[in-house]
PDB file of C-alpha atoms in Angstrom:
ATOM      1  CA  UNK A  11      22.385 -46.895 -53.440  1.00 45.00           C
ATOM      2  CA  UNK A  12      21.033 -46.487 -50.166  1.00 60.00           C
ATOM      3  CA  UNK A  13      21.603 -43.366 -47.955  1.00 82.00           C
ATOM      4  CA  UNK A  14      22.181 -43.209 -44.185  1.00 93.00           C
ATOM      5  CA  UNK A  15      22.763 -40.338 -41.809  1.00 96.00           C
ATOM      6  CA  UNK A  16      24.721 -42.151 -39.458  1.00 96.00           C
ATOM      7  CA  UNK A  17      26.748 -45.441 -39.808  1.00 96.00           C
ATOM      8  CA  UNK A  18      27.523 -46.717 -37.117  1.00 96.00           C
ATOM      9  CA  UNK A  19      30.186 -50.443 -37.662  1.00 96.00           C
ATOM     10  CA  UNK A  20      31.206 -52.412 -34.594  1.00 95.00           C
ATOM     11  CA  UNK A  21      31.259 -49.208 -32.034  1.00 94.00           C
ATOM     12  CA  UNK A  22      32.403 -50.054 -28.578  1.00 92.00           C
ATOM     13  CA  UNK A  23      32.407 -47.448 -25.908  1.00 91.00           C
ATOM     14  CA  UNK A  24      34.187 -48.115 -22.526  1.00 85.00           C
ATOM     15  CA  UNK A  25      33.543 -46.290 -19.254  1.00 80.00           C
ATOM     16  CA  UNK A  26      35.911 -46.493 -16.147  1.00 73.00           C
ATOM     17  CA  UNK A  27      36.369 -49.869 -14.838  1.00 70.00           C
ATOM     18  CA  UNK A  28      36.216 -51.281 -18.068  1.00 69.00           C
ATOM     19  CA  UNK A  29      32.245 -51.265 -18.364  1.00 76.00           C
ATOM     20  CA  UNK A  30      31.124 -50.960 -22.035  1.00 81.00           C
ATOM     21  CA  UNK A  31      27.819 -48.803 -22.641  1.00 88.00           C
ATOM     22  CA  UNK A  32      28.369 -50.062 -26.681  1.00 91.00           C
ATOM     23  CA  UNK A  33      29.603 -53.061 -27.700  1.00 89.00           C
ATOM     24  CA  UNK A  34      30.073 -54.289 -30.860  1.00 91.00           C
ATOM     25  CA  UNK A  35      27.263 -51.741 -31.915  1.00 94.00           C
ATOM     26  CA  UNK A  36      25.860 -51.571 -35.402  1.00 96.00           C
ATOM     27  CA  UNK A  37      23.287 -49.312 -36.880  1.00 97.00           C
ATOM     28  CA  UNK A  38      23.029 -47.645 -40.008  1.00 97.00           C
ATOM     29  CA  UNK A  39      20.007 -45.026 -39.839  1.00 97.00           C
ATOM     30  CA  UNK A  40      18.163 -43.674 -43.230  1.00 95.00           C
ATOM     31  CA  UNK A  41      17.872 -40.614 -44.100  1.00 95.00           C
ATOM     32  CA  UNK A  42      14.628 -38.344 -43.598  1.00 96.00           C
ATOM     33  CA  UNK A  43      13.209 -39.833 -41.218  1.00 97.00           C
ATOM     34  CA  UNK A  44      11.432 -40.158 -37.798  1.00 97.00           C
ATOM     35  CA  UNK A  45      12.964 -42.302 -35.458  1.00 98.00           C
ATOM     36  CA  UNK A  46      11.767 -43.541 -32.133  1.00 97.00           C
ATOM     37  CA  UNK A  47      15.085 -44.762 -30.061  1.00 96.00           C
ATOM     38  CA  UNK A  48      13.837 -47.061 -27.495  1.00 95.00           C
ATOM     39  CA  UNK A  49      15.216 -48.740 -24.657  1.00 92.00           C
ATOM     40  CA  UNK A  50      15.292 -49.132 -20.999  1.00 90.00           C
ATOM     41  CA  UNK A  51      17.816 -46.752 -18.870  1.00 88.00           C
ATOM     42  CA  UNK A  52      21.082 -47.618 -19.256  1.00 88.00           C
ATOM     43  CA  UNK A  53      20.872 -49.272 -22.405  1.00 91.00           C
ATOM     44  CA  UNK A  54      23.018 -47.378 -24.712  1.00 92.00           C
ATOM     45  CA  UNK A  55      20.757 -44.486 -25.845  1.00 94.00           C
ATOM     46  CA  UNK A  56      22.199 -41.493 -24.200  1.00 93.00           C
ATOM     47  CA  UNK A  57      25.977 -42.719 -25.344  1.00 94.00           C
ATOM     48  CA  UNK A  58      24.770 -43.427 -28.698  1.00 95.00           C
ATOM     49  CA  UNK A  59      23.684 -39.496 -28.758  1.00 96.00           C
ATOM     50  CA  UNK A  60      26.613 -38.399 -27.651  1.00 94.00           C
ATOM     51  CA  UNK A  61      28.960 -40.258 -30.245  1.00 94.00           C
ATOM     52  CA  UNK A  62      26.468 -38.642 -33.390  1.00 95.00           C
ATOM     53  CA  UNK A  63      27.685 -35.322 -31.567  1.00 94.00           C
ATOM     54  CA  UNK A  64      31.016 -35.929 -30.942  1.00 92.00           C
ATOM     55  CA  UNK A  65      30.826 -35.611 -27.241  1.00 91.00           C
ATOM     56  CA  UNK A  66      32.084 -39.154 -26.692  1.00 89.00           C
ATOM     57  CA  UNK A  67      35.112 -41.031 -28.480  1.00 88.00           C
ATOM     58  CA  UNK A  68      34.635 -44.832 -29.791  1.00 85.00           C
ATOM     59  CA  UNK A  69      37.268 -47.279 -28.539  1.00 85.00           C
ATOM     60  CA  UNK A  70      36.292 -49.480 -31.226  1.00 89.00           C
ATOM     61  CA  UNK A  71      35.037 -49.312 -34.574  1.00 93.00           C
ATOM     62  CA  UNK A  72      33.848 -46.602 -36.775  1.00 94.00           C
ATOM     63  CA  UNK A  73      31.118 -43.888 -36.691  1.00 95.00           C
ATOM     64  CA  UNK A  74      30.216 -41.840 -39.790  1.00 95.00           C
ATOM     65  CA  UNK A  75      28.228 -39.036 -39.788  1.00 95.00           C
ATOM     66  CA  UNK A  76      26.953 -37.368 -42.857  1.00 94.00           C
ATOM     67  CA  UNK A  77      28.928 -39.936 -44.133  1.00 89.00           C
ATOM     68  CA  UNK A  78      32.417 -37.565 -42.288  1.00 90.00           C
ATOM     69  CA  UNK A  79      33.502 -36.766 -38.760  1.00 90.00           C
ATOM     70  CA  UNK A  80      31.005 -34.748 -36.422  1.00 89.00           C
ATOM     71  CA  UNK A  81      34.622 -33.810 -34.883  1.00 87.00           C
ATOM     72  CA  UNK A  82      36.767 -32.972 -37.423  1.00 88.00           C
ATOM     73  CA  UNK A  83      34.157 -31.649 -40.170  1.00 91.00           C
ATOM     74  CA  UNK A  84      32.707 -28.070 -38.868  1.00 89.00           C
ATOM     75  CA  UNK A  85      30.306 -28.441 -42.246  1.00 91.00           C
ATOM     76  CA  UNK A  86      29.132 -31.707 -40.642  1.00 92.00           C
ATOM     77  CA  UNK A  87      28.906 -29.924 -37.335  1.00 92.00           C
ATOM     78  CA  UNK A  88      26.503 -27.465 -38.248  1.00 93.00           C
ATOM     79  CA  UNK A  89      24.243 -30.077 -39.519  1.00 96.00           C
ATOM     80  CA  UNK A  90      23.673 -32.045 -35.739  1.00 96.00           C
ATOM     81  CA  UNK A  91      21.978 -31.399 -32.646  1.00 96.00           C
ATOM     82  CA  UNK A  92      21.751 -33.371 -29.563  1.00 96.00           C
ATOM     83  CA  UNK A  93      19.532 -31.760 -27.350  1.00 93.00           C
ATOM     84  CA  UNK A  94      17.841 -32.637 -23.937  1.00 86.00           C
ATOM     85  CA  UNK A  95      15.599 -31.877 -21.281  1.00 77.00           C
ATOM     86  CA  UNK A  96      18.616 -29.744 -18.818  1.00 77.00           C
ATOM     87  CA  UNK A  97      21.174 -28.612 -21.535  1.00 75.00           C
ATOM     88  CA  UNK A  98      24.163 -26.952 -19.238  1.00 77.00           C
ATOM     89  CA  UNK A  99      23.339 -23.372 -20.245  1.00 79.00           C
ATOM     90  CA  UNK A 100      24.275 -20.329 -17.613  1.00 81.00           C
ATOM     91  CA  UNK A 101      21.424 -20.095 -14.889  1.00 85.00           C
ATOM     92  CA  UNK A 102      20.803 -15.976 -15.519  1.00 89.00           C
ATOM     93  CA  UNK A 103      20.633 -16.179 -18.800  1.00 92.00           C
ATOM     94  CA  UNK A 104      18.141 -14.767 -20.298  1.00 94.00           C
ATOM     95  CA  UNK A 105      15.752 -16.994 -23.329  1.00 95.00           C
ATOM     96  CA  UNK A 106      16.235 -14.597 -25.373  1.00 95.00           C
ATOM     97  CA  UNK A 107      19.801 -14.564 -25.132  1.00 95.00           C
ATOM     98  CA  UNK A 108      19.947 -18.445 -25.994  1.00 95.00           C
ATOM     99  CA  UNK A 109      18.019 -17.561 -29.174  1.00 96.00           C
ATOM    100  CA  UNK A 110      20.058 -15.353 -30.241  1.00 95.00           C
ATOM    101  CA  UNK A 111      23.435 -18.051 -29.589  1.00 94.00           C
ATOM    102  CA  UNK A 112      20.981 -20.354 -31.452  1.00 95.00           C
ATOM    103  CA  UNK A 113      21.071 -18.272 -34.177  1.00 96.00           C
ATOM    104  CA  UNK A 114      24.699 -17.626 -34.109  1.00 94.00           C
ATOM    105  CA  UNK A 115      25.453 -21.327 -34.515  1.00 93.00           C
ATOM    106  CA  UNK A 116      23.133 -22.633 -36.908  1.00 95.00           C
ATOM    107  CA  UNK A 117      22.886 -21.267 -40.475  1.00 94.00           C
ATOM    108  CA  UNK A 118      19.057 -22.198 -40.530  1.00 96.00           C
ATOM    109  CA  UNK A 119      17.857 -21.502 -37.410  1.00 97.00           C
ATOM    110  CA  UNK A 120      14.538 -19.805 -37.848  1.00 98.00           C
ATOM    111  CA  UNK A 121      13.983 -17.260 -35.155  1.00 97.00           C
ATOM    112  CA  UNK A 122      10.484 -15.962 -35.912  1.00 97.00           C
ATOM    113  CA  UNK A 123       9.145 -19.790 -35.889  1.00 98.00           C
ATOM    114  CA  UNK A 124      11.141 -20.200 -31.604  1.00 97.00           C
ATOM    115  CA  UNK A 125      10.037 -16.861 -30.768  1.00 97.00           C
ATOM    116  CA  UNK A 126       6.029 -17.732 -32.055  1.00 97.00           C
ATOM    117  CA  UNK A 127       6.255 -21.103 -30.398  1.00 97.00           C
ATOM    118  CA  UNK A 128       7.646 -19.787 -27.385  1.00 97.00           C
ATOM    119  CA  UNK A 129       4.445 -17.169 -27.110  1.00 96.00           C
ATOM    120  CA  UNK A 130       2.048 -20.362 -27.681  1.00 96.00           C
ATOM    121  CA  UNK A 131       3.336 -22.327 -25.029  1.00 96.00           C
ATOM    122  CA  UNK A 132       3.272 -18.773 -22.653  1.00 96.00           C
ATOM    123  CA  UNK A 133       7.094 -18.860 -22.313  1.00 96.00           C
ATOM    124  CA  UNK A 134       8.329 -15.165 -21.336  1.00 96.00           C
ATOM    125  CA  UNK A 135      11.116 -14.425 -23.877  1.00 95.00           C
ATOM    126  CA  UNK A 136      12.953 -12.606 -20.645  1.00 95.00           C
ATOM    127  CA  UNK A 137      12.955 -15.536 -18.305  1.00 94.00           C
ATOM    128  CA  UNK A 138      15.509 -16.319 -16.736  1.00 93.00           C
ATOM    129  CA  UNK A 139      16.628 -20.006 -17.148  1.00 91.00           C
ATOM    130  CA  UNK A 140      17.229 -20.496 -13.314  1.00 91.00           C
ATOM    131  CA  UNK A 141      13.060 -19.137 -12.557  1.00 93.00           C
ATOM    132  CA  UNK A 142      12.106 -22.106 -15.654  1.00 92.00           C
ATOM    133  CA  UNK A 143       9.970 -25.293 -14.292  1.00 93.00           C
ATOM    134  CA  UNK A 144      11.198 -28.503 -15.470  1.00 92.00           C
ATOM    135  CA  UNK A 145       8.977 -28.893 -17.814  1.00 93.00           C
ATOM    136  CA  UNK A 146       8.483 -25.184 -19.115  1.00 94.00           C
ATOM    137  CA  UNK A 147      12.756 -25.627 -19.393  1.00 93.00           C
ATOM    138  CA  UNK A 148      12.032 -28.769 -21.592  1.00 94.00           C
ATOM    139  CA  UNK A 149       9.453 -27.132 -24.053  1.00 95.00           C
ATOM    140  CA  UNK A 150      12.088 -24.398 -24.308  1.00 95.00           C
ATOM    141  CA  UNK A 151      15.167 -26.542 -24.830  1.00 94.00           C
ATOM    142  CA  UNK A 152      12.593 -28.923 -27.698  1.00 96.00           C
ATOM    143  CA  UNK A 153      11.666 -25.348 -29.542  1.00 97.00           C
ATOM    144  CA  UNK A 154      15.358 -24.525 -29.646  1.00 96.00           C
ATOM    145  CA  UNK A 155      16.177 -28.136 -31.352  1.00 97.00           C
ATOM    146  CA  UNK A 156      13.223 -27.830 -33.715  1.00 97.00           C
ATOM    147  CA  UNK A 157      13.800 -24.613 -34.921  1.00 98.00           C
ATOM    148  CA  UNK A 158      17.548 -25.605 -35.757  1.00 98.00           C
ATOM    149  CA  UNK A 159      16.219 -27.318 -38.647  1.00 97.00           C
ATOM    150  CA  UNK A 160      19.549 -29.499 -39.258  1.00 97.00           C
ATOM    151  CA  UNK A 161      19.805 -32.977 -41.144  1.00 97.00           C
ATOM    152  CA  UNK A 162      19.856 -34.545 -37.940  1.00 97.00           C
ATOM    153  CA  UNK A 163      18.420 -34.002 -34.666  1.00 98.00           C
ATOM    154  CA  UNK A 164      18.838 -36.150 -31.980  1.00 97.00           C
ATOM    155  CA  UNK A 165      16.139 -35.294 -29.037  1.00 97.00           C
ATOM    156  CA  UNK A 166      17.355 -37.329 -25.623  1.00 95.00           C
ATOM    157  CA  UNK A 167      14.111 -37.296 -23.703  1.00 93.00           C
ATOM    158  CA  UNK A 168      12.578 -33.924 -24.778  1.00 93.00           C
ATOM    159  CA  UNK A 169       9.670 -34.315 -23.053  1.00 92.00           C
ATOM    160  CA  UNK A 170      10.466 -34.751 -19.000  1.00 90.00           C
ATOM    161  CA  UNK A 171       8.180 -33.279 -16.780  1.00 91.00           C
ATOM    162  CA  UNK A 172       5.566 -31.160 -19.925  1.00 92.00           C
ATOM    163  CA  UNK A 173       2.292 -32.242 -18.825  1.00 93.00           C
ATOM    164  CA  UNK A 174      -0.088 -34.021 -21.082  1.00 93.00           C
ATOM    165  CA  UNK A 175      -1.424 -30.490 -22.645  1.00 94.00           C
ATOM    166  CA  UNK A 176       1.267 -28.599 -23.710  1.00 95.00           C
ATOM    167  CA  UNK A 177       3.012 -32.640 -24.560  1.00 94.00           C
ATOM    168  CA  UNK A 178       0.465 -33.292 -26.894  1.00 94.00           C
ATOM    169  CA  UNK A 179       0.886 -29.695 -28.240  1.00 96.00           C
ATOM    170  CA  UNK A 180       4.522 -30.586 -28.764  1.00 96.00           C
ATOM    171  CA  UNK A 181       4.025 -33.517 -30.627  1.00 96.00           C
ATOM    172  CA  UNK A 182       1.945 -31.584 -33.174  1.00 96.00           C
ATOM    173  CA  UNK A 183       5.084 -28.952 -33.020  1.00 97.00           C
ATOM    174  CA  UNK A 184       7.171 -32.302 -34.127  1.00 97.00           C
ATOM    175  CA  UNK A 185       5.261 -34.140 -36.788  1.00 96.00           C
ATOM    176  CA  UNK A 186       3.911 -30.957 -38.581  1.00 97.00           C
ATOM    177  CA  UNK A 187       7.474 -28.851 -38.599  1.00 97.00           C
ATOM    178  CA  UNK A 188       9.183 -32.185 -39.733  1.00 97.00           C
ATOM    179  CA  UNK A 189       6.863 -32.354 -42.645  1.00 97.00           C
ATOM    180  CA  UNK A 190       7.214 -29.055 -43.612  1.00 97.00           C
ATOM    181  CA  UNK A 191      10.973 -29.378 -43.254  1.00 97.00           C
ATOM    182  CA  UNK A 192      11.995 -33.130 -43.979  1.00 97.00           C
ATOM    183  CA  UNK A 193      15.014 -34.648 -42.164  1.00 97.00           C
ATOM    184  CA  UNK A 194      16.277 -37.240 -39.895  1.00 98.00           C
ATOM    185  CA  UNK A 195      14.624 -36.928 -36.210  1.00 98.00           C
ATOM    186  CA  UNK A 196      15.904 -39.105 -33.863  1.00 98.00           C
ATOM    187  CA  UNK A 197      13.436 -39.425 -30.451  1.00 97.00           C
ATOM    188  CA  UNK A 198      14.609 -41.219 -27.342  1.00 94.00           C
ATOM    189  CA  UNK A 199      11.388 -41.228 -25.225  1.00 87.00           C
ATOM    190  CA  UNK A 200       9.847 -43.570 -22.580  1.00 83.00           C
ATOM    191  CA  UNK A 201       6.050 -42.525 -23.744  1.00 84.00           C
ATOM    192  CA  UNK A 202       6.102 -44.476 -26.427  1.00 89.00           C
ATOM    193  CA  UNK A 203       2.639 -44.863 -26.717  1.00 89.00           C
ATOM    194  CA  UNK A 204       2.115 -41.583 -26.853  1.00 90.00           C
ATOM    195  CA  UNK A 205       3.819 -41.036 -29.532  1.00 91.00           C
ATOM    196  CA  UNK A 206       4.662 -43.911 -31.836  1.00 93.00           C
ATOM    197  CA  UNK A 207       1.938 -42.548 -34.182  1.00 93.00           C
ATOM    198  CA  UNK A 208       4.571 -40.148 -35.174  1.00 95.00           C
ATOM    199  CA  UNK A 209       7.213 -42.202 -35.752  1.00 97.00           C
ATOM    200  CA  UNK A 210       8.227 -43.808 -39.167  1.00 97.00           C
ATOM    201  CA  UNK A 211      10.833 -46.279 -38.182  1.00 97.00           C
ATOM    202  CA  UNK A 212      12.260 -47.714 -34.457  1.00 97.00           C
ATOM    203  CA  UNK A 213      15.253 -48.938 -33.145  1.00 97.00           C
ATOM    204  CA  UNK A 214      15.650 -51.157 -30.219  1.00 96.00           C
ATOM    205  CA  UNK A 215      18.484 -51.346 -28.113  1.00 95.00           C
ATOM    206  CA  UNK A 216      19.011 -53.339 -24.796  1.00 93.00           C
ATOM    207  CA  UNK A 217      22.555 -53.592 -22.770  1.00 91.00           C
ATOM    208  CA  UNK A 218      24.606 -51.532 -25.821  1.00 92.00           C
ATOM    209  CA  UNK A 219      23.405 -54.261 -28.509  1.00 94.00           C
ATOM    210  CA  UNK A 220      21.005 -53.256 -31.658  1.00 96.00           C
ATOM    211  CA  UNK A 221      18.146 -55.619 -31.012  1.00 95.00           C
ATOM    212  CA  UNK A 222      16.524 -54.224 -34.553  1.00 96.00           C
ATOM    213  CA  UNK A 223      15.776 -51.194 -36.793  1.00 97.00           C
ATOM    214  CA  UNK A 224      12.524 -51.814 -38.302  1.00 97.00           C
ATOM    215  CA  UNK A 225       9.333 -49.827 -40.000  1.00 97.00           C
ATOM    216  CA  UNK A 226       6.343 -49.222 -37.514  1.00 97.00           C
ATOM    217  CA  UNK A 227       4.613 -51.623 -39.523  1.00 96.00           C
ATOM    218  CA  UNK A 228       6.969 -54.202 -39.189  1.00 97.00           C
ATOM    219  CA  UNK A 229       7.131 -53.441 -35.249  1.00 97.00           C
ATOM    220  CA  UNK A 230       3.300 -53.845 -35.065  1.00 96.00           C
ATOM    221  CA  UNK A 231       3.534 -57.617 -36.627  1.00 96.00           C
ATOM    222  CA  UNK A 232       6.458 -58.644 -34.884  1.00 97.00           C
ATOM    223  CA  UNK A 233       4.289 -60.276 -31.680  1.00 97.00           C
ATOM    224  CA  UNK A 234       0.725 -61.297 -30.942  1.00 97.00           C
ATOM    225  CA  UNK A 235      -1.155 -62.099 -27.860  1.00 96.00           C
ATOM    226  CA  UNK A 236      -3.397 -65.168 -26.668  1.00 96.00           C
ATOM    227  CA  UNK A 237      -5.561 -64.933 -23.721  1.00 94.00           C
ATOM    228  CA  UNK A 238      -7.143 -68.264 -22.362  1.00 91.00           C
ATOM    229  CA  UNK A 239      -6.921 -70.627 -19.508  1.00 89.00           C
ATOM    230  CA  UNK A 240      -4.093 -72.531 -18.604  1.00 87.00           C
ATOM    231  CA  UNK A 241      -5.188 -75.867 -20.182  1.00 89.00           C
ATOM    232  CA  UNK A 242      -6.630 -74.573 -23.627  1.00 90.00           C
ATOM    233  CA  UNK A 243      -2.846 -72.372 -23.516  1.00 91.00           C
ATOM    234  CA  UNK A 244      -1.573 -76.034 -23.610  1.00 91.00           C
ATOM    235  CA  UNK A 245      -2.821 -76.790 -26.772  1.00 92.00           C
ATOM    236  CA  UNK A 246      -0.465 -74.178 -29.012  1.00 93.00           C
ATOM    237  CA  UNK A 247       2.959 -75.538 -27.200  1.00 91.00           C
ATOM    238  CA  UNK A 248       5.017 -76.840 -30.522  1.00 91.00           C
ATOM    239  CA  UNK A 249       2.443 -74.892 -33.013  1.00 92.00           C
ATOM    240  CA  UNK A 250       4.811 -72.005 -32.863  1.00 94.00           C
ATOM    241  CA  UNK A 251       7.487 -70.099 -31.286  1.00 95.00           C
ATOM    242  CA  UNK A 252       6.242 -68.729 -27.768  1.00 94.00           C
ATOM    243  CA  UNK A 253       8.287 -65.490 -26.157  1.00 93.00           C
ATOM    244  CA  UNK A 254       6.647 -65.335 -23.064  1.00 92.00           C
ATOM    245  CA  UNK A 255       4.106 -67.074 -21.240  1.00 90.00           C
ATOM    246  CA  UNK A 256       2.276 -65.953 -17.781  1.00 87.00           C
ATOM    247  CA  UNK A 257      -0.487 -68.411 -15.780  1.00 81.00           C
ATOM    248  CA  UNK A 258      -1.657 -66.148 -13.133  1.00 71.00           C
ATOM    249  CA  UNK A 259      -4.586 -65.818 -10.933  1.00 63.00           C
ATOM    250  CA  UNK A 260      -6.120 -62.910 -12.763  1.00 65.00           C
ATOM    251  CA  UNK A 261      -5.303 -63.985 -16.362  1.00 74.00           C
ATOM    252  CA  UNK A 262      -3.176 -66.701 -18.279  1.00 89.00           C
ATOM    253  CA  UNK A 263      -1.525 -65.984 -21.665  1.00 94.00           C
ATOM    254  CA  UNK A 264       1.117 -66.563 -24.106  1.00 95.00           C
ATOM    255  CA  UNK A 265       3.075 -63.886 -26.168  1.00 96.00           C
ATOM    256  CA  UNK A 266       3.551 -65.585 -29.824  1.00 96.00           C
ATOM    257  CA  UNK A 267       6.002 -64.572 -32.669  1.00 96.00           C
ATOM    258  CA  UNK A 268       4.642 -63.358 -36.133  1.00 96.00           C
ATOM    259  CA  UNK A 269       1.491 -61.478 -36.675  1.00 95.00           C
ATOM    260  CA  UNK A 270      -2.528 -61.788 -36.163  1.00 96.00           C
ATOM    261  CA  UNK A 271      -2.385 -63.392 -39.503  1.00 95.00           C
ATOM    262  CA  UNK A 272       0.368 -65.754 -39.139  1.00 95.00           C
ATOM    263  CA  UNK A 273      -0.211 -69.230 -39.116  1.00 95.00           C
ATOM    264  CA  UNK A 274       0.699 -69.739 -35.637  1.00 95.00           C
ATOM    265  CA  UNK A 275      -2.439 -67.505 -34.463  1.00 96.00           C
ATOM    266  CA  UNK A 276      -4.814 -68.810 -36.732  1.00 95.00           C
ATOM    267  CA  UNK A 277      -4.340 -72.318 -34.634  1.00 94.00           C
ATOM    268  CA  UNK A 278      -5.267 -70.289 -31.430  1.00 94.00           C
ATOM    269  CA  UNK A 279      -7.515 -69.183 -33.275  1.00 94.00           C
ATOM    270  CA  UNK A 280      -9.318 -72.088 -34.180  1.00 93.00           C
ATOM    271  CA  UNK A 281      -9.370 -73.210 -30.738  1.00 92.00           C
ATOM    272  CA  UNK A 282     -11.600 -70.122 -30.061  1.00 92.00           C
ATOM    273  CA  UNK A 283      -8.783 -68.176 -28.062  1.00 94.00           C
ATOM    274  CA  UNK A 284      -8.464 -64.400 -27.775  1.00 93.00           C
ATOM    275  CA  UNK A 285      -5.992 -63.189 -30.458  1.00 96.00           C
ATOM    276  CA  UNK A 286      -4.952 -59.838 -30.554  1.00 96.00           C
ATOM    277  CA  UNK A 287      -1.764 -57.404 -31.685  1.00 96.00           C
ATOM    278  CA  UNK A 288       0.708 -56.651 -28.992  1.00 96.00           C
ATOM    279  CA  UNK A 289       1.700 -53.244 -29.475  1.00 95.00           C
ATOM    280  CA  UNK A 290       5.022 -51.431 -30.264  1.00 95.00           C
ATOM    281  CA  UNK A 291       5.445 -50.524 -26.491  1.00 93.00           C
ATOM    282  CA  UNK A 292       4.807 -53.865 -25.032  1.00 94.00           C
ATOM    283  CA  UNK A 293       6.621 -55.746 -27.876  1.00 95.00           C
ATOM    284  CA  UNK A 294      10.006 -53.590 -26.301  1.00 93.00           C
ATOM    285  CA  UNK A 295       8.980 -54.974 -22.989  1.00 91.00           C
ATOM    286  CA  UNK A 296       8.826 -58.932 -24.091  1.00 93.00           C
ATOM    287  CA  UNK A 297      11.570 -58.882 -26.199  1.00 93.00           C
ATOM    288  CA  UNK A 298      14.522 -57.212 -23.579  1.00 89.00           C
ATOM    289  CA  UNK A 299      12.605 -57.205 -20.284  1.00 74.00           C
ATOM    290  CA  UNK A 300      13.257 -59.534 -17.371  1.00 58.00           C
ATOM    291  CA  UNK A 301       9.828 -62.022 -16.130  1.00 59.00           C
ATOM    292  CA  UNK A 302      10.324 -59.871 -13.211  1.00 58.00           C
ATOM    293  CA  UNK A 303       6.655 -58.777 -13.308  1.00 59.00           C
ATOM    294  CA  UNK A 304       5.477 -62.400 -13.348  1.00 61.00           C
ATOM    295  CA  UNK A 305       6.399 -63.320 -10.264  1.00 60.00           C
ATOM    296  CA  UNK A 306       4.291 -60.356  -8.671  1.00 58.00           C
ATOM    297  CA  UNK A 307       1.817 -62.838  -8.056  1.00 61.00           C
ATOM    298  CA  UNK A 308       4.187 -64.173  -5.656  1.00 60.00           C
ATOM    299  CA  UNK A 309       3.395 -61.116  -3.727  1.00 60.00           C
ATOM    300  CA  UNK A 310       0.050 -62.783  -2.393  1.00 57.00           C
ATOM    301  CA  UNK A 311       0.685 -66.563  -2.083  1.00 61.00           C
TER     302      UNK A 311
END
């Protein structure tokens, strides 16, 4: 029998004038895992977060977390964190003060390990959270989440403003503390290529709706790419099923479904076409964006 962290079954979530953020929502996520939740703003991702931690109510459906309540279960409290870039924490407070709440709150908080990787990343234990860059504020409010060591931690854009050093120095912080410490890690982050060597698993969402939840593998074969002119691009209509296509005056191309090694591209293939993978980033672009950005060549007719 399968396990999941959070089961999520026909959520809808209503703001004022009756706009939904969720609707009819489902998403089961597995256990142990790291998850890359992607999407463009206003998709879903932020709300989703803040039903795992009980700071929103469903109007519909029902949420299960740790297979309970996030709100009525302290035991299934203790085990979630949703944590973001500006967490609404008193201005004078010291860090060192937050550590020490940390600690308070979560059984297995591991001080030693947020007070080592605060010295790497040169963060003064007494600064004041008001004298914090965004960034340096970021890094602190990540270490926090990392070091809470919980089933599930849910990171809402951890990563705003860190420049690429101390970024890439974070990532390492991620992928090596959840494998010394298994559990489910839940990353909403629009750097995907950055980072989607880290991730296990992805879900898509676009406009409140689950688009999938697949393997990084599976994301990877999901789309391929043909590069040509416009008349050899002619030749593949009715070989297979086309997402996207773009005739432009720098380049022409078609987006196919399936793989490098699906039928469909071998026939582009054997027309002596460019084939190549379309990557997890750009596959979340063709399958929810707009062809806004074919039409820039507009921009110069």
């Amino acid at each position: 029998m399968e396990k999941y962290i959070v089961e999520a079954n026909d959520i809808s979530v209503k703001y004022r004038h009756n706009k939904k953020a969720l609707e009819h929502f489902n998403l089961k996520i597995n256990e142990n895992q790291m998850i890359g939740l992607i999407g463009a703003n206003g998709s879903g991702k932020t709300t989703f977060f803040k039903l795992c931690d009980g700071l929103l109510s469903n109007n519909e459906g029902d949420l299960k977390v740790l297979v309970g309540s996030v709100v009525k279960d302290l035991e299934v409290r203790k085990e979630v964190i949703y944590s973001f870039n500006k967490l609404p924490v008193a201005q004078n407070q010291k860090l060192e003060q937050i550590l020490k709440m940390y600690d308070y709150m979560y059984d297995k908080f591991d001080l030693d390990f947020a007070k080592k990787s605060l010295e790497i990343f040169e963060i003064p234990l007494d600064s004041k959270v008001k004298n914090l860059s965004t960034g340096i504020e970021s890094v602190f409010h990540f270490i926090c989440a990392i070091a809470t060591r919980v089933k599930l931690t849910m990171l809402d854009e951890p990563f705003n403003g860190i420049d690429i050093e101390k970024r890439k120095m974070a990532y390492e912080v991620l992928l090596r503390d959840y494998m010394e410490h298994p559990r489910t890690i839940i990353v909403s982050n629009h750097n995907l290529g950055e980072m989607e060597h880290l991730l296990s698993e992805m879900v898509l969402i676009d406009r409140g709706h689950v688009v999938f939840y697949k393997e990084m593998d599976e994301v990877r074969e999901m789309l391929f790419r043909v590069d040509g002119t416009e008349e050899q691009l002619k030749q593949l209509v009715g070989k297979g099923k086309i997402l996207r296509e773009k005739q432009g005056a720098i380049s022409s191309f078609i987006i196919g479904e399936g793989s490098v090694n699906s039928d469909f591209a071998r026939e582009a293939i054997k027309l002596g076409l460019s084939v190549s993978p379309v990557e997890p980033e750009d596959v979340c672009v063709y399958l929810t964006g707009s062809n806004k950005a074919d039409q820039l060549d507009s921009l110069w007719d």
